Coordinates of C-alpha atoms and ligand atoms in Angstrom, one line a residue:
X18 CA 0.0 0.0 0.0
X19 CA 3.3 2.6 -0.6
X20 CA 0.9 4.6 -2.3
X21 CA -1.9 5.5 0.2
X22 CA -2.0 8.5 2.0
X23 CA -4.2 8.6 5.0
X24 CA -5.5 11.6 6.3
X25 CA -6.7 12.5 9.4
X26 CA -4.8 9.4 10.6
X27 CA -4.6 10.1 14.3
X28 CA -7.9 10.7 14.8
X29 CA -9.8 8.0 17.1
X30 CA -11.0 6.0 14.1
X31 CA -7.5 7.3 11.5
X32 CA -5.2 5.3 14.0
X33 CA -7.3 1.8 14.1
X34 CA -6.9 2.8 10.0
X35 CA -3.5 3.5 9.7
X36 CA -2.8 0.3 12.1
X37 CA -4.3 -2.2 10.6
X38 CA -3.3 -1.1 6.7
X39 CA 0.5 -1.8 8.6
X40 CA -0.2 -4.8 9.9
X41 CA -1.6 -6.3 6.6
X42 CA 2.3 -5.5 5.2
X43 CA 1.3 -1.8 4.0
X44 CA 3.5 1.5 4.3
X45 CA 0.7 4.1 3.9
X46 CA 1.9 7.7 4.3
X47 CA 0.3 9.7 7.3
X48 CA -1.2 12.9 7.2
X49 CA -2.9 16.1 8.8
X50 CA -2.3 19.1 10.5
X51 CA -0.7 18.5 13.9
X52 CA 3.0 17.7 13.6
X53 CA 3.5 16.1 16.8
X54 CA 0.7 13.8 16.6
X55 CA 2.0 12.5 13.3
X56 CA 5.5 12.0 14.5
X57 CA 4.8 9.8 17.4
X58 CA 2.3 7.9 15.2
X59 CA 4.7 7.7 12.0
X60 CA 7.7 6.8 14.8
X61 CA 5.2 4.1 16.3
X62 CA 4.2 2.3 13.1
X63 CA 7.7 2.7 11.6
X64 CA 6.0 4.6 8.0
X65 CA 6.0 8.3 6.9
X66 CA 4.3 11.3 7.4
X67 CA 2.8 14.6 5.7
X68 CA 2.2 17.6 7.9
X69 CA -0.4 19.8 5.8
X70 CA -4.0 21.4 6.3
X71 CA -6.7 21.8 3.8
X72 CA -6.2 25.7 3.8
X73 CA -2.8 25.7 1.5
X74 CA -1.8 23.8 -1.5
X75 CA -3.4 20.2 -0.9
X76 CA -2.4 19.3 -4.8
X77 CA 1.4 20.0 -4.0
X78 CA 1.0 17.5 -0.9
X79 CA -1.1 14.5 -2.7
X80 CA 0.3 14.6 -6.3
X81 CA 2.6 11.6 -5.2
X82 CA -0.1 9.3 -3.9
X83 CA -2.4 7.0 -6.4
X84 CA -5.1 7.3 -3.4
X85 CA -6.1 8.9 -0.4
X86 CA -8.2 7.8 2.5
X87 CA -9.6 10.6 4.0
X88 CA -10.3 10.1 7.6
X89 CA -10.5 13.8 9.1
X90 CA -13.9 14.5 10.1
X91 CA -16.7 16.4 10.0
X92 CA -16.0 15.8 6.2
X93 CA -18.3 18.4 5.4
X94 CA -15.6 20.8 6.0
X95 CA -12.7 18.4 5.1
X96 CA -13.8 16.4 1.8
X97 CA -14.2 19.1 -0.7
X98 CA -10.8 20.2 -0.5
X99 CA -9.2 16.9 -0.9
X100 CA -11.5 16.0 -3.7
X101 CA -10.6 19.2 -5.8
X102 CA -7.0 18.2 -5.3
X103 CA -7.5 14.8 -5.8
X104 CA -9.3 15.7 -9.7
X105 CA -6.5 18.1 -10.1
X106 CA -3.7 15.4 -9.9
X107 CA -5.4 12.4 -11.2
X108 CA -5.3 10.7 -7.4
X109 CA -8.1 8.4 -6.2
X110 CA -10.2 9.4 -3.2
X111 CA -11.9 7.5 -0.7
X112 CA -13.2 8.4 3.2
X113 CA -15.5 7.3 5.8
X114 CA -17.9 9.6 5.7
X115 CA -22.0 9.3 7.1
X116 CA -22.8 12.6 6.4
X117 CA -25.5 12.2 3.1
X118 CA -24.7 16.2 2.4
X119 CA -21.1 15.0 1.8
X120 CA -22.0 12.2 -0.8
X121 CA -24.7 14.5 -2.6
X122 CA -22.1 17.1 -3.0
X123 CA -19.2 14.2 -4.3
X124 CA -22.0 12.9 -6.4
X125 CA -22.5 16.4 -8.3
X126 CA -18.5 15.5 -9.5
X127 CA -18.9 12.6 -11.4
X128 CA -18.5 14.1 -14.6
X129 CA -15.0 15.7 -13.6
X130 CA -13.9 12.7 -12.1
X131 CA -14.7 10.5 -14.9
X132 CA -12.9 13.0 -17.2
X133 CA -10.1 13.1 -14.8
X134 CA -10.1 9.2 -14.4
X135 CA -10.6 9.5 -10.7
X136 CA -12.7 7.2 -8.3
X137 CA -14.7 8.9 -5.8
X138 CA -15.4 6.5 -3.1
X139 CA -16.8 8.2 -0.2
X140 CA -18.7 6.2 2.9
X141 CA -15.8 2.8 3.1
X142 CA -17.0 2.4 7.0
X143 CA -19.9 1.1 8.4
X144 CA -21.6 4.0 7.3
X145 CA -22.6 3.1 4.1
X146 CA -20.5 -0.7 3.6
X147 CA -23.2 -2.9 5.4
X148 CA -26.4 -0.9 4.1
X149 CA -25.1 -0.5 0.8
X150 CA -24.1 -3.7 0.0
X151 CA -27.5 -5.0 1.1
X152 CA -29.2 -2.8 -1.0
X153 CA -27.4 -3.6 -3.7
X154 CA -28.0 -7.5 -2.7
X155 CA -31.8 -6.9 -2.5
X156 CA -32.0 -5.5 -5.7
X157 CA -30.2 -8.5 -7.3
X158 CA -33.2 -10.7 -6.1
X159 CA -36.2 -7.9 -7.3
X160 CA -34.7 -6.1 -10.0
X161 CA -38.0 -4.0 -10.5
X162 CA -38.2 -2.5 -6.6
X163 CA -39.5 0.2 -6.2
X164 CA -39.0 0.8 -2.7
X165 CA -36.0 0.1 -0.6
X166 CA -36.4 0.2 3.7
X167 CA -32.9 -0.6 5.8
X168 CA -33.1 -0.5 9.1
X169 CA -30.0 0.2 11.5
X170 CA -29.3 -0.7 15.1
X171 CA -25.3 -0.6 16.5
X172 CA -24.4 -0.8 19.9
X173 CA -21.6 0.0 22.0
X174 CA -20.2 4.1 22.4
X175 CA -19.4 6.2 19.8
X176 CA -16.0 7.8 19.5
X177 CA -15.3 11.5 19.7
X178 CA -15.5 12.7 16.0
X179 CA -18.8 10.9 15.6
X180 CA -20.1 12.5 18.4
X181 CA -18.6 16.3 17.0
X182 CA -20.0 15.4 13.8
X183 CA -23.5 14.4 14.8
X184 CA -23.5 18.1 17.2
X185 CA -22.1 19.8 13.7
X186 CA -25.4 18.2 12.1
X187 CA -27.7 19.4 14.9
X188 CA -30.2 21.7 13.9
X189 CA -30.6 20.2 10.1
X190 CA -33.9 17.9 9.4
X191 CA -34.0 14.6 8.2
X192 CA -34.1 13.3 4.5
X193 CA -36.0 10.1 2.9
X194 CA -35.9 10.1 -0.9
X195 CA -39.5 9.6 -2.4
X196 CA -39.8 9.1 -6.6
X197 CA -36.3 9.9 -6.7
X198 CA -36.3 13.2 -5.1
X199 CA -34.5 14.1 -1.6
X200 CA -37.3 15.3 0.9
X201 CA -36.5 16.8 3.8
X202 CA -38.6 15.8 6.8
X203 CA -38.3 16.2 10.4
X204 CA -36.1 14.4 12.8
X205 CA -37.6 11.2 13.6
X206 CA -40.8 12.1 11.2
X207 CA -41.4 8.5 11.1
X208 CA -41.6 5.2 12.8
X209 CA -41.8 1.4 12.1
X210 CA -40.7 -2.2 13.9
X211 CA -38.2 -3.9 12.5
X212 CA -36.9 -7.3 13.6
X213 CA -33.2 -7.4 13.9
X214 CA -33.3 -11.0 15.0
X215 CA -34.4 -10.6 18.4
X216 CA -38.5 -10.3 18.2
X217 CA -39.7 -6.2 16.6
X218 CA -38.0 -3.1 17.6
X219 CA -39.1 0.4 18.0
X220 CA -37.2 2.4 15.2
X221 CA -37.7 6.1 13.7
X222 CA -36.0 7.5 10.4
X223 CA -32.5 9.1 10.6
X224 CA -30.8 11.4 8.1
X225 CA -28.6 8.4 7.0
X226 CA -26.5 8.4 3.6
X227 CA -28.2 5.6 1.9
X228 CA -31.2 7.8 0.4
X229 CA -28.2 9.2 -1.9
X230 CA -25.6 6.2 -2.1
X231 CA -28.3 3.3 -2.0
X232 CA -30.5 5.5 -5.2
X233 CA -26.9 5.4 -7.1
X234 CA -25.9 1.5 -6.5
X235 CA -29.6 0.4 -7.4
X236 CA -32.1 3.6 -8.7
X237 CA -34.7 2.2 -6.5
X238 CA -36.6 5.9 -6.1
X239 CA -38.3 5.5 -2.6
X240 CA -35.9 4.8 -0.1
X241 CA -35.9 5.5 3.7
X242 CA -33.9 4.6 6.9
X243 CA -34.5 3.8 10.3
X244 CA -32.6 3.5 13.4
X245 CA -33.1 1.3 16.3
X246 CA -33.8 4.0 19.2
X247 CA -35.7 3.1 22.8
X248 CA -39.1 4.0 22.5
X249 CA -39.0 7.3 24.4
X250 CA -36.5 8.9 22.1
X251 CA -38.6 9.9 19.3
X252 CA -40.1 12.5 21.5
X253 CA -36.2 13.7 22.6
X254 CA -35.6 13.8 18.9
X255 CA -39.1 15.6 18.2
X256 CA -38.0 18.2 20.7
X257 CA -34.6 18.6 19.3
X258 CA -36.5 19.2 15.6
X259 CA -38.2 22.1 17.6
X260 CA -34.9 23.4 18.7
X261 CA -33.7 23.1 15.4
X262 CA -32.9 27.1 15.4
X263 CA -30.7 27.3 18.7
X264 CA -29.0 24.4 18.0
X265 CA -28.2 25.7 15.2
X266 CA -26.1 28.7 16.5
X267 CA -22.3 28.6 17.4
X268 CA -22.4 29.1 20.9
X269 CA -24.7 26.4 21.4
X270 CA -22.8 24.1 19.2
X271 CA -19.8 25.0 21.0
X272 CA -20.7 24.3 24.5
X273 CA -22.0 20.3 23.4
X274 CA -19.0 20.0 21.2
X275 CA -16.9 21.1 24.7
X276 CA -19.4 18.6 26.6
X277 CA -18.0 15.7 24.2
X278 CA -14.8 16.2 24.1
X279 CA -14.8 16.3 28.2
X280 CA -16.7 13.2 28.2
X281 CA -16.7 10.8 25.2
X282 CA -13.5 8.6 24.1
X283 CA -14.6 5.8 21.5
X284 CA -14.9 2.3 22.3
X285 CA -12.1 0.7 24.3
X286 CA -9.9 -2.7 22.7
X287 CA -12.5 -5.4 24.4
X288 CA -16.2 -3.2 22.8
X289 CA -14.4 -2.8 19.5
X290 CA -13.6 -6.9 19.6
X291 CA -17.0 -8.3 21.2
X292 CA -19.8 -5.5 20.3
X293 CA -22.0 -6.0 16.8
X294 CA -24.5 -4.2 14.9
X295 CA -27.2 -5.5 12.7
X296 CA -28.4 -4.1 9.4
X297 CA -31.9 -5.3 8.1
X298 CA -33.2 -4.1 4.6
X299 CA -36.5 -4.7 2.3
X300 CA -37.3 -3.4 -0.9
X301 CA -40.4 -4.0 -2.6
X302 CA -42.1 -4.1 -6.2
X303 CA -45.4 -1.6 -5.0
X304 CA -46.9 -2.8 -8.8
X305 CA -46.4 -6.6 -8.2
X306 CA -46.1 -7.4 -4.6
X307 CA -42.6 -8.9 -5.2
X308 CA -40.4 -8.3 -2.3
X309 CA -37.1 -9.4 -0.6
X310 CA -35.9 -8.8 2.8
X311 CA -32.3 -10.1 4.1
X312 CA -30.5 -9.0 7.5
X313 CA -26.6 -8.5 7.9
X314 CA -24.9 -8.8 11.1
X315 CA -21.6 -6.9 11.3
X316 CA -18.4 -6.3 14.1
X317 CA -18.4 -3.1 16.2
X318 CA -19.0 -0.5 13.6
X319 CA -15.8 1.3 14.0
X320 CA -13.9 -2.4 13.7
X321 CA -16.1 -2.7 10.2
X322 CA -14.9 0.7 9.5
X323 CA -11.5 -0.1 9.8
X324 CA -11.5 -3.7 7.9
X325 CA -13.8 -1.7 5.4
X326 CA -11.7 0.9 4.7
X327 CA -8.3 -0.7 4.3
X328 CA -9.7 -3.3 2.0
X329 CA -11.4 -0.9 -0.1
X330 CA -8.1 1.3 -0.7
X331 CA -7.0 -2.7 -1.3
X332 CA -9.0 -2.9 -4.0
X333 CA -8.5 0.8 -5.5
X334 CA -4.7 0.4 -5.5
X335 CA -5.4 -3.4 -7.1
X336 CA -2.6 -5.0 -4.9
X337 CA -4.9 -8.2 -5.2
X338 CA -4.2 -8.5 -9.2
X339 CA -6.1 -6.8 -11.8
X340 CA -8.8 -5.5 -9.6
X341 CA -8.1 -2.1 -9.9
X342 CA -8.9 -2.1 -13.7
X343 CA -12.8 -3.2 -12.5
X344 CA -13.0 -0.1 -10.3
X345 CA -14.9 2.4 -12.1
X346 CA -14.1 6.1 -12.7
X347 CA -16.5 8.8 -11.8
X348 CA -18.7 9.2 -8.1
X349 CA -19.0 5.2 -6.9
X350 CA -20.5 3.7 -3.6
X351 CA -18.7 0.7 -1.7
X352 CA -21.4 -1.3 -3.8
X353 CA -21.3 0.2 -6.9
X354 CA -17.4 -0.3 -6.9
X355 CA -16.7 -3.6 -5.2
X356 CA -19.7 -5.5 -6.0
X357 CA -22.8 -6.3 -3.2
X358 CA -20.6 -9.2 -1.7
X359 CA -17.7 -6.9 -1.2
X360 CA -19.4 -6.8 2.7
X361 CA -19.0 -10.5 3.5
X362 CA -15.2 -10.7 2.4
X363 CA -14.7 -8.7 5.8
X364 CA -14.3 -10.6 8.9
X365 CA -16.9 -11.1 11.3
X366 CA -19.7 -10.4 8.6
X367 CA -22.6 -12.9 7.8
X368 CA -26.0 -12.6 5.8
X369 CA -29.1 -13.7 6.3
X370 CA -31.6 -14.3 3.4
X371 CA -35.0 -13.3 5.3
X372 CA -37.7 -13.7 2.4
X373 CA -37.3 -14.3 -1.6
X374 CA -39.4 -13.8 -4.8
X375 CA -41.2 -17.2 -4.8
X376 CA -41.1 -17.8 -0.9
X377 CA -43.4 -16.9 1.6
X378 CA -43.9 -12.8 2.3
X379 CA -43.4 -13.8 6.3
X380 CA -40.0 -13.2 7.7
X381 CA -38.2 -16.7 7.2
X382 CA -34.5 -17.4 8.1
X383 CA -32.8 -19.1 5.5
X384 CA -29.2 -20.6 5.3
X385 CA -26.7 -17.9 6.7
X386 CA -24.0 -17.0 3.9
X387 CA -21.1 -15.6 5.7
X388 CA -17.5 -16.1 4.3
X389 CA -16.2 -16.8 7.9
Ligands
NAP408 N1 -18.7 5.9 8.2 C1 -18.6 5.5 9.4 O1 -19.3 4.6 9.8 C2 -17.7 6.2 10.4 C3 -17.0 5.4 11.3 C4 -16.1 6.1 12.2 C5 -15.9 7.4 12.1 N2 -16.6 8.1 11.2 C6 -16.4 9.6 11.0 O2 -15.1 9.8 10.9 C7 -14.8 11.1 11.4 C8 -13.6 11.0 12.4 O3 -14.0 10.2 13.5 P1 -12.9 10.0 14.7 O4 -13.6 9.1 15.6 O5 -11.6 9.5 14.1 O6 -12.7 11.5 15.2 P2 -11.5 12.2 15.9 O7 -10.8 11.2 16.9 O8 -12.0 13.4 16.5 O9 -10.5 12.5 14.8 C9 -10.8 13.5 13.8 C10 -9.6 13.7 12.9 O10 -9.9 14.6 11.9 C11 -9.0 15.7 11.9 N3 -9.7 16.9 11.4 C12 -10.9 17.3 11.8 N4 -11.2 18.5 11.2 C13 -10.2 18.8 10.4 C14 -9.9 19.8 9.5 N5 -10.8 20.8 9.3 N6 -8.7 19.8 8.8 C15 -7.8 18.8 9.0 N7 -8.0 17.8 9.9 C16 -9.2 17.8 10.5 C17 -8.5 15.7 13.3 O11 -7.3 16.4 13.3 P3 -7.0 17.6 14.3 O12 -6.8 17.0 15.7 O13 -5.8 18.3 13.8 O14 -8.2 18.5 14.3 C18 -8.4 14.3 13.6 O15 -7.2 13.7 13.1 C19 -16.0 11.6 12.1 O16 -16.7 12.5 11.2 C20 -16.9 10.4 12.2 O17 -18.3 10.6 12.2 C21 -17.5 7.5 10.3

């Protein structure tokens, strides 16, 4: 991997990144803004370092890299700049972005990336990997869907730049995508069960990425996503919606992004090696009935993100043969680049075929297919 560059790599999420590309044999170069940090990371895991921000001349710093792996978030302030370097000098881009503003903005530079013979491959963590790939899997079995429904439920703490990103988002609505149009909604605008393999939970939609990155791996026009929440928290997001306008402001954002960085640190060795998250999805044919609804079960979400993301820079670089030359050019999500089975090549990843065209509509497990 001599020519990654990782950025953001010392970041909570960048290190279990830049650690794991080492020990699969890789010398990625690391990257961002605060010297020391880099040096006693790039000292640590015996590989070299960049010190640059995304104010100066980004091109100057990437030119040398076929690819970088953008890890510095919120990336709505930090993927634009890398991308416009990344067209100018020809150099692949990937991050691990869940922010759907980020991949509707990368997705409005197709064109210039297919002319400059760049992949743009935003979302490589569990944000949008699992979701994606079963979308994409779903729409193998019912070609003709016209709806797509995933459902989301993680457990274990989130680490500090999720946490700063998700205050950054406060104050913006949610999104579904209806007849192929982003709507925006409230917070939490609606609810459903969904069965993640333990009897029906309470879930409520969430701004995820997939109404932009699950429309371009399938063009299914209705999609929507919901999170597994306990069932008093629509009403704390409802009253968040409300708030929408001081949360919104500076000082406010501030203070909670003070409050996180005071109080949250990421999941610890032992939650990133025991926790999982699940992943259910459905999409339906609304003119012929014809449905299919399959569940994955994934690692921790920031272990996925890290297995994720190092295998699809893997892939980009095409260390594994002549994969590289099946990577399209132009705006790409994890399923529209790698394929839908690209998921269960990760460790710790299975899938379970729920219903079928030609079976029963009722929830019925199947044989798991797992590559473990
Ligand atoms: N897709 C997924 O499922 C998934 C999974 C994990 C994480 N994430 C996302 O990844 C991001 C990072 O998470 P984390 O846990 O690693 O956060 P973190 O520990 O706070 O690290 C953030 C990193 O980004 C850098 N950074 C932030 N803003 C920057 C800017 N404007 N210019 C240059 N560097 C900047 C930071 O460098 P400085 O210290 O110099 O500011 C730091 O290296 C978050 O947005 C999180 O939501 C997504």
């Amino acid at each position: 991997m001599d020519s990654l560059l990782v950025y953001g790599s010392y970041g909570y999420t960048g290190r279990l990144i830049a650690r794991e590309a080492v020990s699969r044999g890789g010398t990625p170069v690391l990257a961002g803004r605060d010297e020391r940090a880099l040096t006693r990371q790039a000292t640590d895991l015996g590989v070299e370092k960049r010190v640059f921000d995304l104010e100066g001349d980004v091109a100057a710093n990437i030119e040398a890299f076929d690819a970088v792996l953008n890890c510095a978030g919120p990336f709505v302030k930090t993927a634009e700049p890398l991308v416009d370097a990344c067209l100018e000098t020809g150099t692949d881009y990937l991050d691990i972005t869940g922010e759907f503003q980020v991949f509707e903005r990368l997705r409005h530079r197709d064109e210039a990336a297919k002319n400059a013979g760049v992949t743009l491959l935003p979302g490589v963590g569990f944000e949008v990997v699992p979701s994606d790939c079963l979308a994409a899997f779903l729409h193998e079995r019912v070609p003709s869907a016209s709806t797509l429904t995933l459902g989301v439920k993680g457990n274990g703490p989130l680490s500090r730049g999720t946490a700063r990103t998700f205050v950054d988002q406060l104050g913006t609505s949610g999104v579904v995508r209806r007849n192929d149009r982003l709507l925006e909604v409230p917070l939490a605008f609606d609810t459903r069960e969904v069965d993640f393999g333990d009897g029906p939970e309470h879930t409520v939609t969430v701004p995820w990425p997939d109404v932009v990155t699950a429309a371009h791996s399938t063009g299914i026009p209705s999609i929507e996503v919901y999170a597994a929440v306990p069932s008093v928290a629509p009403h704390g997001m409802a009253a968040v919606d409300s708030l929408g306008w001081l949360l919104e402001r500076r000082p406010v954002k501030d203070a909670l992004e003070r409050v996180v960085d005071a109080t949250v640190d990421g999941p610890s060795e032992r939650e990133l090696a025991t926790d999982t998250a699940t992943v259910w999805g459905q999409v339906i044919d609304e003119a012929t009935g014809e449905r299919a609804s399959a569940r994955v079960r994934t690692p921790n979400p920031y272990a996925l993100t890290t297995t994720a993301a190092v295998s699809a820079a893997t892939r980009l670089l095409g260390e594994s043969g002549e994969t590289r030359d099946r990577v399209p050019r132009g705006f790409q999500t994890p399923a529209s680049a790698l394929g839908s089975e690209f998921l269960l090549a990760l460790p710790g990843t299975e899938r379970e075929l729920l219903t079928a065209p030609n079976t029963s509509n009722e929830p019925e497990a199947t044989a798991l297919e797992s590559d473990d």
